[in-house]
Structure formats: structure tokens, C-alpha cells
mmCIF file of C-alpha atoms in Angstrom:
data_model
loop_
_atom_site.group_PDB
_atom_site.id
_atom_site.type_symbol
_atom_site.label_atom_id
_atom_site.label_comp_id
_atom_site.label_asym_id
_atom_site.label_seq_id
_atom_site.Cartn_x
_atom_site.Cartn_y
_atom_site.Cartn_z
ATOM 1 C CA MET A 1 166.773 37.808 -79.635
ATOM 2 C CA ARG A 2 168.155 37.153 -83.103
ATOM 3 C CA ILE A 3 165.019 38.401 -84.824
ATOM 4 C CA TRP A 4 165.305 41.846 -83.198
ATOM 5 C CA ALA A 5 168.777 42.242 -84.681
ATOM 6 C CA GLY A 6 168.075 40.417 -87.955
ATOM 7 C CA LEU A 7 164.982 42.235 -89.153
ATOM 8 C CA PRO A 8 166.520 45.718 -89.065
ATOM 9 C CA LEU A 9 169.644 44.243 -90.655
ATOM 10 C CA PHE A 10 167.554 43.073 -93.591
ATOM 11 C CA ALA A 11 165.470 46.256 -93.644
ATOM 12 C CA CYS A 12 168.506 48.549 -93.758
ATOM 13 C CA LEU A 13 169.727 47.142 -97.083
ATOM 14 C CA PRO A 14 167.624 49.505 -99.250
ATOM 15 C CA PHE A 15 168.980 52.445 -97.244
ATOM 16 C CA VAL A 16 172.578 51.297 -97.663
ATOM 17 C CA LEU A 17 172.160 50.639 -101.376
ATOM 18 C CA GLY A 18 169.893 53.528 -102.346
ATOM 19 C CA ALA A 19 170.331 56.495 -100.032
ATOM 20 C CA PRO A 20 173.221 58.739 -100.978
ATOM 21 C CA GLY A 21 175.800 59.273 -98.227
ATOM 22 C CA LEU A 22 174.149 57.008 -95.654
ATOM 23 C CA GLY A 23 176.479 54.619 -93.846
ATOM 24 C CA PHE A 24 175.609 51.203 -92.483
ATOM 25 C CA THR A 25 175.194 52.366 -88.878
ATOM 26 C CA ASP A 26 172.858 55.196 -89.850
ATOM 27 C CA ALA A 27 170.876 52.888 -92.136
ATOM 28 C CA TYR A 28 170.548 50.289 -89.375
ATOM 29 C CA PHE A 29 169.368 52.964 -86.925
ATOM 30 C CA GLU A 30 166.855 54.251 -89.466
ATOM 31 C CA ALA A 31 165.468 50.750 -90.051
ATOM 32 C CA ALA A 32 165.308 49.910 -86.346
ATOM 33 C CA SER A 33 163.604 53.194 -85.463
ATOM 34 C CA GLY A 34 161.071 52.647 -88.227
ATOM 35 C CA MET A 35 160.256 49.119 -87.125
ATOM 36 C CA THR A 36 159.825 50.199 -83.518
ATOM 37 C CA THR A 37 157.806 53.292 -84.564
ATOM 38 C CA THR A 38 159.946 55.705 -82.548
ATOM 39 C CA GLY A 39 160.056 58.153 -85.431
ATOM 40 C CA ALA A 40 163.688 59.059 -84.788
ATOM 41 C CA THR A 41 165.777 59.762 -87.857
ATOM 42 C CA VAL A 42 169.402 60.506 -88.662
ATOM 43 C CA ILE A 43 168.732 61.532 -92.259
ATOM 44 C CA VAL A 44 169.063 65.238 -92.912
ATOM 45 C CA GLY A 45 166.988 66.631 -95.769
ATOM 46 C CA LEU A 46 164.182 64.118 -96.107
ATOM 47 C CA ASP A 47 162.619 66.193 -98.861
ATOM 48 C CA VAL A 48 165.566 65.593 -101.209
ATOM 49 C CA LEU A 49 165.693 61.818 -100.717
ATOM 50 C CA PRO A 50 164.670 59.657 -103.648
ATOM 51 C CA PRO A 51 160.936 58.858 -103.532
ATOM 52 C CA GLY A 52 161.668 55.165 -103.064
ATOM 53 C CA MET A 53 163.625 55.860 -99.874
ATOM 54 C CA ASN A 54 160.786 57.922 -98.417
ATOM 55 C CA LEU A 55 158.347 55.176 -99.383
ATOM 56 C CA TRP A 56 160.552 52.571 -97.666
ATOM 57 C CA ARG A 57 160.747 54.751 -94.534
ATOM 58 C CA GLY A 58 156.961 55.079 -94.528
ATOM 59 C CA MET A 59 156.446 51.356 -95.039
ATOM 60 C CA LEU A 60 158.806 50.508 -92.168
ATOM 61 C CA ASN A 61 156.906 52.837 -89.842
ATOM 62 C CA TRP A 62 153.600 51.378 -91.019
ATOM 63 C CA ILE A 63 154.817 47.803 -90.478
ATOM 64 C CA GLY A 64 156.142 48.786 -87.057
ATOM 65 C CA GLY A 65 152.808 50.358 -86.135
ATOM 66 C CA LEU A 66 150.942 47.257 -87.203
ATOM 67 C CA GLY A 67 153.352 45.155 -85.164
ATOM 68 C CA ILE A 68 152.691 47.229 -82.060
ATOM 69 C CA ALA A 69 148.932 46.957 -82.622
ATOM 70 C CA PHE A 70 149.119 43.180 -83.138
ATOM 71 C CA VAL A 71 151.241 42.696 -80.033
ATOM 72 C CA ALA A 72 148.751 44.755 -78.029
ATOM 73 C CA MET A 73 145.840 42.680 -79.351
ATOM 74 C CA ILE A 74 147.600 39.408 -78.579
ATOM 75 C CA PHE A 75 148.957 40.182 -75.138
ATOM 76 C CA LEU A 76 146.225 42.546 -73.906
ATOM 77 C CA PRO A 77 142.998 40.734 -74.772
ATOM 78 C CA VAL A 78 139.652 42.289 -73.967
ATOM 79 C CA ARG A 79 137.800 40.422 -71.244
#
């Protein structure tokens, strides 16, 4: 249970420190939605974000997608 709250907490730090005008709650939501690959966002104007923030958003979604694929391969083995 702690890992589901801790990973987005760690992953939201670049949003809190680097995204202009993004509060902690919004940054946490952005990190959690990226890691669960929901694609939901609270950031308005993604095209004016710094390139590093868009890269971090993309990496979180990629890591979340890999996590979903790995969980599927582990728990749904082919017989």
C-alpha cells in the first residue's frame, strides 16, 4: 500500500520544482495519472511547458505502460 502512495510522491517532485504555477496536489495527480497510464492531466497549455516537463510526463506514461504490460505478463501467463 505504501508503494502506491510513495512512488507518485517521489515522481511529483520534478513537477513541483520545475513546472510554473503547479501546486503539490496537481503535481501528485499528474504523477499518479502518468504512472497508471490513465492519460488524465490537470495542466493547461502543455505546449508551453518546459521541454523537460513534457519529457518527464512522457517518461512517466511510458514507465506506467511498461508496468501494466509486466503485470499482465506475470499474472496472466500463456498456457
